[in-house]
PDB file of C-alpha atoms in Angstrom:
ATOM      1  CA  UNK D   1     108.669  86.547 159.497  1.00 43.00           C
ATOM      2  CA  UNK D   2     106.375  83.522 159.887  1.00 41.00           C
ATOM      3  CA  UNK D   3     103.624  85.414 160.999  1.00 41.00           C
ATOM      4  CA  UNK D   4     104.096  87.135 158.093  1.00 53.00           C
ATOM      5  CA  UNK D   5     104.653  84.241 156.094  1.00 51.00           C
ATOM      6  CA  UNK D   6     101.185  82.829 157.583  1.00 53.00           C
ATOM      7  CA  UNK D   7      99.285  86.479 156.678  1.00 84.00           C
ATOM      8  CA  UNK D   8     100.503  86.642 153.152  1.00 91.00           C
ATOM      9  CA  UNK D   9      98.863  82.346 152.544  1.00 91.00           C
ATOM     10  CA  UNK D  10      96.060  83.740 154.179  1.00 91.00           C
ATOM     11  CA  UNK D  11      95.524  86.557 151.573  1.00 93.00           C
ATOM     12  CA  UNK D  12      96.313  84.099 148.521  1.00 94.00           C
ATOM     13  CA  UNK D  13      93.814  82.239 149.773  1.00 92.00           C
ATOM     14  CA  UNK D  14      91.520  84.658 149.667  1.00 92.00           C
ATOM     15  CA  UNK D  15      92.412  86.454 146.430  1.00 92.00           C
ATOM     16  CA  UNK D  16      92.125  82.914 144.879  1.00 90.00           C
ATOM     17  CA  UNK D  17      88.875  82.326 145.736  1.00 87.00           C
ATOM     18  CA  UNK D  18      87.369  85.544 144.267  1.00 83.00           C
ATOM     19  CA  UNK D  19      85.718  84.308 141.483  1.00 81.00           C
ATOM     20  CA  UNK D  20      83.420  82.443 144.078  1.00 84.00           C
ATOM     21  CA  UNK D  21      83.142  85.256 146.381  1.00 83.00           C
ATOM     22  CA  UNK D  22      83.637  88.418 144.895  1.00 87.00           C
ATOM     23  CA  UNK D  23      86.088  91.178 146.407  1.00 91.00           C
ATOM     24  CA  UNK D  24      84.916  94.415 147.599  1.00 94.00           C
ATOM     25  CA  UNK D  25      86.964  97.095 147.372  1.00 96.00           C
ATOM     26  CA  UNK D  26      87.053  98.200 150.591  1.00 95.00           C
ATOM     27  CA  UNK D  27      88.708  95.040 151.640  1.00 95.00           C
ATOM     28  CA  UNK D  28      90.792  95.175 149.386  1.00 96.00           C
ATOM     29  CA  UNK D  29      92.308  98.372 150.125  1.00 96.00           C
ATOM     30  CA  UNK D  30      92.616  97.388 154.190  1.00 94.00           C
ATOM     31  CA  UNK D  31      94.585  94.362 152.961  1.00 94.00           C
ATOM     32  CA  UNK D  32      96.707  96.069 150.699  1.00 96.00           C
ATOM     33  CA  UNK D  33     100.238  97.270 152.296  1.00 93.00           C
ATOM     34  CA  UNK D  34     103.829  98.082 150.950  1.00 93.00           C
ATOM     35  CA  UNK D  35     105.433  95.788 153.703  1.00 92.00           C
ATOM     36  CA  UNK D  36     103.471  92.555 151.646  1.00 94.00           C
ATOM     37  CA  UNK D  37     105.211  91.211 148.701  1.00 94.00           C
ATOM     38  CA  UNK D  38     105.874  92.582 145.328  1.00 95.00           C
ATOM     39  CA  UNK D  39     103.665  89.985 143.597  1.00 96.00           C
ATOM     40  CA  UNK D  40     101.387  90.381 146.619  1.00 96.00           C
ATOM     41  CA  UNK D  41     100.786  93.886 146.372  1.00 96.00           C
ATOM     42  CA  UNK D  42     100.538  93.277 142.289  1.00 96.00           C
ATOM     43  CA  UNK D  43      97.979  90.697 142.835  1.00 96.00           C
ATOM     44  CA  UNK D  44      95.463  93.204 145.159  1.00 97.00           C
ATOM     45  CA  UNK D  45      96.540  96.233 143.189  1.00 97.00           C
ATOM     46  CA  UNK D  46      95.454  94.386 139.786  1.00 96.00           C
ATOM     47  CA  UNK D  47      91.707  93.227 141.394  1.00 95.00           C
ATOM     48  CA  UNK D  48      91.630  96.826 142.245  1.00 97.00           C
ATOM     49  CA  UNK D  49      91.794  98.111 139.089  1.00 97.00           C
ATOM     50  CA  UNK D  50      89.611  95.577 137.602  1.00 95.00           C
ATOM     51  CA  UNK D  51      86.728  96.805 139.549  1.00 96.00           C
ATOM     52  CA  UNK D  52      86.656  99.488 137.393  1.00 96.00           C
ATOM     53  CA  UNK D  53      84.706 102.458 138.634  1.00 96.00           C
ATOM     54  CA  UNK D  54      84.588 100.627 142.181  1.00 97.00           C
ATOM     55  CA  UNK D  55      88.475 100.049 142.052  1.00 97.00           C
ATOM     56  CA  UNK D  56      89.925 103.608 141.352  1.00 97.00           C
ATOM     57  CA  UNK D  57      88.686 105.577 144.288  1.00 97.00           C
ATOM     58  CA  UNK D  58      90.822 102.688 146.679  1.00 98.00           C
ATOM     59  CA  UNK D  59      92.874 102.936 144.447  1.00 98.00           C
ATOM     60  CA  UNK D  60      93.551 106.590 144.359  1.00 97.00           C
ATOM     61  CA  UNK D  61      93.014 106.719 147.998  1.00 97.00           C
ATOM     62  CA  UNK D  62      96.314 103.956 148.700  1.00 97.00           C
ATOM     63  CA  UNK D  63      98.269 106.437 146.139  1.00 97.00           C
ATOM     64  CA  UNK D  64      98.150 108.817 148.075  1.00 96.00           C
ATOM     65  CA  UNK D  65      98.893 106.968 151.215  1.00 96.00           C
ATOM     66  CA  UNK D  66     101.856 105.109 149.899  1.00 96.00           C
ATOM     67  CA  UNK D  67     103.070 107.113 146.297  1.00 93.00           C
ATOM     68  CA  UNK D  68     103.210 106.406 142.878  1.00 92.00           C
ATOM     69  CA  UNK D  69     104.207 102.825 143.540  1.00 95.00           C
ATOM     70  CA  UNK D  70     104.179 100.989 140.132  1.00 95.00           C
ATOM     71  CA  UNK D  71     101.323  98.095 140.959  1.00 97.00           C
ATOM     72  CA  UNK D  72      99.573 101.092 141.882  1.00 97.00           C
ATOM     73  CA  UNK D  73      99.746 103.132 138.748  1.00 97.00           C
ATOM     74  CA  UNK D  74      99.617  99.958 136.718  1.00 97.00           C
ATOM     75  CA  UNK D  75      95.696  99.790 138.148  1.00 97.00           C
ATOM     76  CA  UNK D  76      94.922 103.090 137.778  1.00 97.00           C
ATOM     77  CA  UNK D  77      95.324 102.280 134.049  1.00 96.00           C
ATOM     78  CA  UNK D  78      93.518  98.911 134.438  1.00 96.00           C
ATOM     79  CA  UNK D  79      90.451 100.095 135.800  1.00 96.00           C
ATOM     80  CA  UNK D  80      89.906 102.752 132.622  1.00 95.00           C
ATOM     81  CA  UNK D  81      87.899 105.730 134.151  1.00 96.00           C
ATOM     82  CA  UNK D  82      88.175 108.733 132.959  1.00 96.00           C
ATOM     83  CA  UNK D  83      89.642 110.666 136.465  1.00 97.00           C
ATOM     84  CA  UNK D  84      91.986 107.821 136.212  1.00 97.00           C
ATOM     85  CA  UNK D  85      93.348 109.002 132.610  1.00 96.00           C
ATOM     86  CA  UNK D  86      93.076 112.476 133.519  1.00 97.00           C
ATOM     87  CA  UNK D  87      95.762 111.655 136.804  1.00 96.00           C
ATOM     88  CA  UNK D  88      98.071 109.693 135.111  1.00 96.00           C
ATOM     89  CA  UNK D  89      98.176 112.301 132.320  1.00 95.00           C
ATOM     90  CA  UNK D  90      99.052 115.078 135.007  1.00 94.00           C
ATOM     91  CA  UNK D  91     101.885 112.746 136.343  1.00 93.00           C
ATOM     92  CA  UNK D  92     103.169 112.600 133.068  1.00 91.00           C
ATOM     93  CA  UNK D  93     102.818 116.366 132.203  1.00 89.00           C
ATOM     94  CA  UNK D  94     103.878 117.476 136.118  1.00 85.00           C
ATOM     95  CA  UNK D  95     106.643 114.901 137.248  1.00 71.00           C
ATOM     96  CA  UNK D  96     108.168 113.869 134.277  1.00 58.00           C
ATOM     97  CA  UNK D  97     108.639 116.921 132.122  1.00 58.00           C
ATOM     98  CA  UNK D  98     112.260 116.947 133.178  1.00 58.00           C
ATOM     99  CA  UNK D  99     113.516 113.215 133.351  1.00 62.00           C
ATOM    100  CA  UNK D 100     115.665 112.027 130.892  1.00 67.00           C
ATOM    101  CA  UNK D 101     113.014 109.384 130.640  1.00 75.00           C
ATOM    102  CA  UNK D 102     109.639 109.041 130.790  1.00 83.00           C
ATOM    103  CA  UNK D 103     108.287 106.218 133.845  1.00 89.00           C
ATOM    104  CA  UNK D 104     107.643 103.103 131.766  1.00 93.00           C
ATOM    105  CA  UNK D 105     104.967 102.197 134.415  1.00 94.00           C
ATOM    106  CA  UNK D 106     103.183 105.301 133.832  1.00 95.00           C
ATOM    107  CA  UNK D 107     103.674 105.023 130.054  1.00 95.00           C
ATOM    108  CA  UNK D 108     102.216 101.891 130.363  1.00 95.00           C
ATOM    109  CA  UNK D 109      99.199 102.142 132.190  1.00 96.00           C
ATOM    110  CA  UNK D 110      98.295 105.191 130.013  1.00 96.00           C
ATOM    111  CA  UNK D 111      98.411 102.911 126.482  1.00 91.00           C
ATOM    112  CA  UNK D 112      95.050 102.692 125.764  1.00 91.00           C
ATOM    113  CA  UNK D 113      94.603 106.621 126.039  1.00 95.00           C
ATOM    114  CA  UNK D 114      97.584 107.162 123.518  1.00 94.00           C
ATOM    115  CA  UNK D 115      94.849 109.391 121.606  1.00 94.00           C
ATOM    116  CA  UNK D 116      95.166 111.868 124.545  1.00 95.00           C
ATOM    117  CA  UNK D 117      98.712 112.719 123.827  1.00 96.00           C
ATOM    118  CA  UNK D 118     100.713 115.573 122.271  1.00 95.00           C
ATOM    119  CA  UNK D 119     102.785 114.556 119.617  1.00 96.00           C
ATOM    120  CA  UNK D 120     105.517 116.696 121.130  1.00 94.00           C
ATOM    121  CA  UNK D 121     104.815 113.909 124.409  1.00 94.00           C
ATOM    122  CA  UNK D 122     104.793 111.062 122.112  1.00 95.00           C
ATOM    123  CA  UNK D 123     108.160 112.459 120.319  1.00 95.00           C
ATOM    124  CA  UNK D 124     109.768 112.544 123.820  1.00 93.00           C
ATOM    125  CA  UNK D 125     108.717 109.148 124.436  1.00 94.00           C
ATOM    126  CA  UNK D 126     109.978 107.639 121.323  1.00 96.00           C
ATOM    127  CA  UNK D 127     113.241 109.317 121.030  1.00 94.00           C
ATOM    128  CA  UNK D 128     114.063 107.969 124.540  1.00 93.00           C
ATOM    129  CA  UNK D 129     116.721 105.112 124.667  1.00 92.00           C
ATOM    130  CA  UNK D 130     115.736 102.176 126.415  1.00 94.00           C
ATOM    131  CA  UNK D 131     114.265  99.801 124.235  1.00 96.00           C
ATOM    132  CA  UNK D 132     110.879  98.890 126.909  1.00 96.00           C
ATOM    133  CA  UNK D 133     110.056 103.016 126.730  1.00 95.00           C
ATOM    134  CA  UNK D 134     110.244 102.984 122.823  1.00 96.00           C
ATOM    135  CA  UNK D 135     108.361 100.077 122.702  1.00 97.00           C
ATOM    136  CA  UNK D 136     105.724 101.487 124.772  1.00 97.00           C
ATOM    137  CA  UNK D 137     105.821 104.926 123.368  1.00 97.00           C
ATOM    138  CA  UNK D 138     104.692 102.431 119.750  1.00 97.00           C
ATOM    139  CA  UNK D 139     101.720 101.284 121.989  1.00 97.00           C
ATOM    140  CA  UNK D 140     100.525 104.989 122.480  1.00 97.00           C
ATOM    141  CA  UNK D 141     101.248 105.882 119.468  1.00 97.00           C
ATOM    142  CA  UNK D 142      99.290 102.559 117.852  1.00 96.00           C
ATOM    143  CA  UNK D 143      96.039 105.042 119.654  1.00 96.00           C
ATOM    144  CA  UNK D 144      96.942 107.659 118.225  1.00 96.00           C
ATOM    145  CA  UNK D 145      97.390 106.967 113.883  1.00 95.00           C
ATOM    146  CA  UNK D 146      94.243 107.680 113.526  1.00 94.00           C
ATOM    147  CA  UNK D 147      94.453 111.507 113.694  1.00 95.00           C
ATOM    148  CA  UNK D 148      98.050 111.623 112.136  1.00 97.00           C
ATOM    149  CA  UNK D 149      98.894 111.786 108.423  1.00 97.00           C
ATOM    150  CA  UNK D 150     101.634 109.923 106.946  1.00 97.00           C
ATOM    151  CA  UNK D 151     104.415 112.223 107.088  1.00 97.00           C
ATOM    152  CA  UNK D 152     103.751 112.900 110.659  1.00 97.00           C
ATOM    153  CA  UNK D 153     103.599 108.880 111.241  1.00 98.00           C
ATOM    154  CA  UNK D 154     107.039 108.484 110.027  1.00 97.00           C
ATOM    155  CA  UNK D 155     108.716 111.004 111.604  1.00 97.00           C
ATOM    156  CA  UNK D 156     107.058 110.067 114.983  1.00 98.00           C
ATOM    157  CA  UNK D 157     108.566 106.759 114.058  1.00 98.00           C
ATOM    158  CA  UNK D 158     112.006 107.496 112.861  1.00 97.00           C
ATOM    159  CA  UNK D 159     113.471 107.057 116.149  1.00 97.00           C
ATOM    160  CA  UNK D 160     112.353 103.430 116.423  1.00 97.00           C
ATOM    161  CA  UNK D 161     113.045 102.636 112.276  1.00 97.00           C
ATOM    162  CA  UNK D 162     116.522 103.352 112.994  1.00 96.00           C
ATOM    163  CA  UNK D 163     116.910 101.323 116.230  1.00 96.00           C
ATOM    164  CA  UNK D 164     119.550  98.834 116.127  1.00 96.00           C
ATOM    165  CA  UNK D 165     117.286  96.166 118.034  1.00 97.00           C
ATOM    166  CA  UNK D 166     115.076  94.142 115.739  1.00 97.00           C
ATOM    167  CA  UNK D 167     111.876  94.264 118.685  1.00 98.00           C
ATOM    168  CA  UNK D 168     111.737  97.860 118.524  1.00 98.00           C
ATOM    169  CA  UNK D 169     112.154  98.162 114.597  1.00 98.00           C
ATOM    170  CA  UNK D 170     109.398  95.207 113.824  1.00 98.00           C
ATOM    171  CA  UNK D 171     106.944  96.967 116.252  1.00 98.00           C
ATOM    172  CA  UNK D 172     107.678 100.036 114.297  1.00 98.00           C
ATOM    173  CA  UNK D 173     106.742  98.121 110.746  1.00 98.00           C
ATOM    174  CA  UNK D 174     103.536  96.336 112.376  1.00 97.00           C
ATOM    175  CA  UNK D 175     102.492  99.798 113.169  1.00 97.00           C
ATOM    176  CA  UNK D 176     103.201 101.357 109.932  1.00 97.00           C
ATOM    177  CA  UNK D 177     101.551  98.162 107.710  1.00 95.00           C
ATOM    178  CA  UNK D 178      98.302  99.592 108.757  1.00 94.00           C
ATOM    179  CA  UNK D 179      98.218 102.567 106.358  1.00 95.00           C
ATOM    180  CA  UNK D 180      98.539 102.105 102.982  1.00 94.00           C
ATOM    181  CA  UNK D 181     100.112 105.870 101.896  1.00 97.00           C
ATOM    182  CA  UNK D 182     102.910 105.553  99.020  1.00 97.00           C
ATOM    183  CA  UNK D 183     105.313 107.079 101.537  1.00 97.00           C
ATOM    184  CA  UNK D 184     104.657 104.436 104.252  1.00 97.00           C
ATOM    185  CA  UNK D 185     105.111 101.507 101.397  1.00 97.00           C
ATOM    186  CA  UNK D 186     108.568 103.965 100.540  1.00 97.00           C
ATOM    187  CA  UNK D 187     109.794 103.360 103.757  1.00 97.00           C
ATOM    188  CA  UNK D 188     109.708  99.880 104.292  1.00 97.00           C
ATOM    189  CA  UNK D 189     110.924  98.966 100.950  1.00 97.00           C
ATOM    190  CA  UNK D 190     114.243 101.187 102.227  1.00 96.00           C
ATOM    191  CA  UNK D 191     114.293  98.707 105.665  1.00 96.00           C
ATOM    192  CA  UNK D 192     114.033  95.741 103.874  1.00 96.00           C
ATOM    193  CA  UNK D 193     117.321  96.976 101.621  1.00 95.00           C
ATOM    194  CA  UNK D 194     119.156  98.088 104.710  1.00 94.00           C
ATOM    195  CA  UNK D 195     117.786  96.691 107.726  1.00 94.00           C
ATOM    196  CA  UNK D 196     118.438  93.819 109.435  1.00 96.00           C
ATOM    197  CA  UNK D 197     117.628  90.127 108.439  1.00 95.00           C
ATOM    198  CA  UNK D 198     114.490  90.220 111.199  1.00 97.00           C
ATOM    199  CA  UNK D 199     113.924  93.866 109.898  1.00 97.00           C
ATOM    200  CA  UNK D 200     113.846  93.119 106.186  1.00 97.00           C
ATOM    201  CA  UNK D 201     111.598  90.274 106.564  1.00 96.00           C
ATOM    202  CA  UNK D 202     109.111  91.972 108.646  1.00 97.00           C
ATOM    203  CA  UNK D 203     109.319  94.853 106.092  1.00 97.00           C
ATOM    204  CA  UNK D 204     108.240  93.076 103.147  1.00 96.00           C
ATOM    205  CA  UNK D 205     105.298  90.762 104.873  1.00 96.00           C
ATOM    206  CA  UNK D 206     104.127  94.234 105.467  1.00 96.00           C
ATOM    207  CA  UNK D 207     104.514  95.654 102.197  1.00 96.00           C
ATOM    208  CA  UNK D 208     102.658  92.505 100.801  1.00 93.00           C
ATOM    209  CA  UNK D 209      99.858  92.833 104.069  1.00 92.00           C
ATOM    210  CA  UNK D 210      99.477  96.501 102.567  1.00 93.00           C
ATOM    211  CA  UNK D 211      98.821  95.486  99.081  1.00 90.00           C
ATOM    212  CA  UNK D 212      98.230  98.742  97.377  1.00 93.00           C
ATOM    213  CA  UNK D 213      99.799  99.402  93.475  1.00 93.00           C
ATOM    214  CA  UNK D 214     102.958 101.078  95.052  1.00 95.00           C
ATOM    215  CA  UNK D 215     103.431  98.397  97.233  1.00 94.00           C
ATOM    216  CA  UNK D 216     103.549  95.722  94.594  1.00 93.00           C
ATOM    217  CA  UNK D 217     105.812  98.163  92.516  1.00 94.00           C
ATOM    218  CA  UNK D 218     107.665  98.224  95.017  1.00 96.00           C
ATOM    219  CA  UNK D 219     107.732  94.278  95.691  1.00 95.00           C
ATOM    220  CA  UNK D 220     108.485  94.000  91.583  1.00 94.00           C
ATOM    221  CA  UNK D 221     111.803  95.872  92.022  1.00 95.00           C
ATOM    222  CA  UNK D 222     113.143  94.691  95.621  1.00 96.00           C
ATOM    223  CA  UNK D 223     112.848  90.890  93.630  1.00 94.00           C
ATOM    224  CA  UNK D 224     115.415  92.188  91.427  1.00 93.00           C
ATOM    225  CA  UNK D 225     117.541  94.143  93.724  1.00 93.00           C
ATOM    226  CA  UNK D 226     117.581  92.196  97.199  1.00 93.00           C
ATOM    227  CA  UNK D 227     120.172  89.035  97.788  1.00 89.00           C
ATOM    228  CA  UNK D 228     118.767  86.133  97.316  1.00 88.00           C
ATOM    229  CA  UNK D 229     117.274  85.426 100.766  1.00 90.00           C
ATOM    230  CA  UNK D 230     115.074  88.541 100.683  1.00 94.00           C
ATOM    231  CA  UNK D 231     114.330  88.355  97.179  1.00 94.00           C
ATOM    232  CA  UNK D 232     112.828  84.902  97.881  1.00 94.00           C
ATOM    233  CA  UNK D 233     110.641  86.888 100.648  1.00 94.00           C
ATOM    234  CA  UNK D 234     109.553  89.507  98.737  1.00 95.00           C
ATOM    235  CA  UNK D 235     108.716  86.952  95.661  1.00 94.00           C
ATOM    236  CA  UNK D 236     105.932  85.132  98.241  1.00 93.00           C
ATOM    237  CA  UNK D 237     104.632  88.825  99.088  1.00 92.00           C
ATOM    238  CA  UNK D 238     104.772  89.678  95.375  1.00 90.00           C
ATOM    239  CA  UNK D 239     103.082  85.970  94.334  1.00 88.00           C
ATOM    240  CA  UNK D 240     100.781  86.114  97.115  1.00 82.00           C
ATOM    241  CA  UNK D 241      99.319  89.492  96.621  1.00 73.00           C
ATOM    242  CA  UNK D 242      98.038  88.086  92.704  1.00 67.00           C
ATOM    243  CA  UNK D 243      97.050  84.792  94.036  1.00 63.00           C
ATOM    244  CA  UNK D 244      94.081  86.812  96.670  1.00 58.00           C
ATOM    245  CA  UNK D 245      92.967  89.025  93.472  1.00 57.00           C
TER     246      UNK D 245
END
C-alpha cells in the first residue's frame, strides 16, 4: 500500500507539471492502470483525450485492454476525432439497444455530436427516468434543433416538460427559448400556468428572451390570469420587451 501510495505522488507530480513539460501519449498510456485511483485514472484518462488526434489511438488501445471504463469513454469524447464519434456511436447502437437505460457516461461523452443521432435514439434517451440521463439526452438534443421543426422539438421534449424536478424542466425551457415558433411560445405560456414556481419563472424569462408578437400576446394575457407572484414576472418580461424596442 505505501509503495503504492509513493507511485500514485509520483504520478501527480508528474501530471502537475505538464504544462512545463508536455505529456506524450505514449507515457501516458504505460502509466495509466485500473489498480491506480479513480481520480488517478480520471486525471491520465482526461490528458489523453486532450491530445486530441495524439490521445485517441492510447486511448482506444487501453479500451480495449481494460473495457469501457467510464474515464475512458469520457476521453474518447474529449479528444473529438471523428473514429472517436463513430465508436462511441456503435456502443450506443450495439450495447445499449436493450438497457432500460442508456450509459450516462457514454451519453455524455457523445454531447457535442448530438447532430449524429436518430430521433428515435434521442426519444429513448429522453423518455428514460433518471433525471442525469434526461438531462443529458437535453445536451444532445441542444446539437441537434437545428435540423428539427417545432412540432418535432416539443414532442422530443415532452418527456422532460412534464418532469416533476425543476433541473430537468428549466433545461427543457432554456432549450426551447431558442426558437421563436408560435407553438414553442404556446408551450411555455401553459408551464408557467401549471408548472412549478422554478418552472413558471423560467417559462416566462423565456417567453420575454423570445420576444416575438405571440410571445408578448401571450405575456399580455398570463398578467391577467397568473397569481400575483407570476403575474409580477411576466409584467417585467412584458415591460421589458417595450423598453429594448
Amino acid at each position: 500500500m505505501a509503495a503504492r501510495a509513493i507511485d500514485e505522488a509520483a504520478l501527480w507530480e508528474r501530471l502537475s507539471q505538464s504544462r512545463k513539460v508536455p505529456l506524450e501519449p505514449d507515457w501516458l498510456g504505460e502509466a495509466y492502470s485500473p489498480g491506480l485511483s479513480s481520480a488517478l485514472c480520471s486525471a491520465i484518462s482526461e490528458q489523453l483525450g486532450m491530445l486530441g488526434p495524439r490521445g485517441w489511438p492510447v486511448i482506444e488501445t487501453l479500451i480495449h485492454r481494460h473495457g469501457h471504463r467510464p474515464d475512458l469513454v469520457h476521453a474518447a469524447g474529449l479528444c473529438h476525432q471523428d473514429s472517436a464519434r463513430d465508436w462511441l456511436l456503435r456502443q450506443l447502437r450495439e450495447n445499449d439497444s436493450d438497457a432500460e437505460c442508456p450509459d450516462l457516461p457514454l451519453l455524455e461523452a457523445l454531447s457535442c455530436w448530438g447532430a449524429e443521432l436518430t430521433l428515435t435514439e434521442l426519444e429513448r434517451i429522453l423518455e428514460a427516468a433518471p433525471q442525469a440521463t434526461r438531462l443529458a439526452g437535453l445536451e444532445l438534443l441542444s446539437f441537434k434543433t437545428h435540423q428539427l421543426d417545432a412540432h418535432t422539438l416539443l414532442q422530443l421534449c415532452a418527456p422532460a416538460l412534464a418532469d416533476w424536478r425543476d433541473p430537468v424542466t428549466i433545461a427543457a425551457i432554456r432549450l426551447l427559448q431558442r426558437r421563436d415558433e408560435p407553438c414553442i411560445s404556446d408551450a411555455l405560456a401553459g408551464l408557467s400556468r401549471t408548472g412549478s414556481d422554478a418552472a413558471a419563472a423560467a417559462a416566462l424569462k423565456a417567453l420575454g428572451c423570445i420576444a416575438t408578437p405571440r410571445s408578448q400576446e401571450l405575456l399580455g394575457t398570463l398578467v391577467v390570469e397568473l397569481s400575483r407572484t407570476r403575474r409580477d414576472l411576466a409584467m417585467r418580461q412584458l415591460q421589458q420587451q417595450f423598453r429594448n424596442r
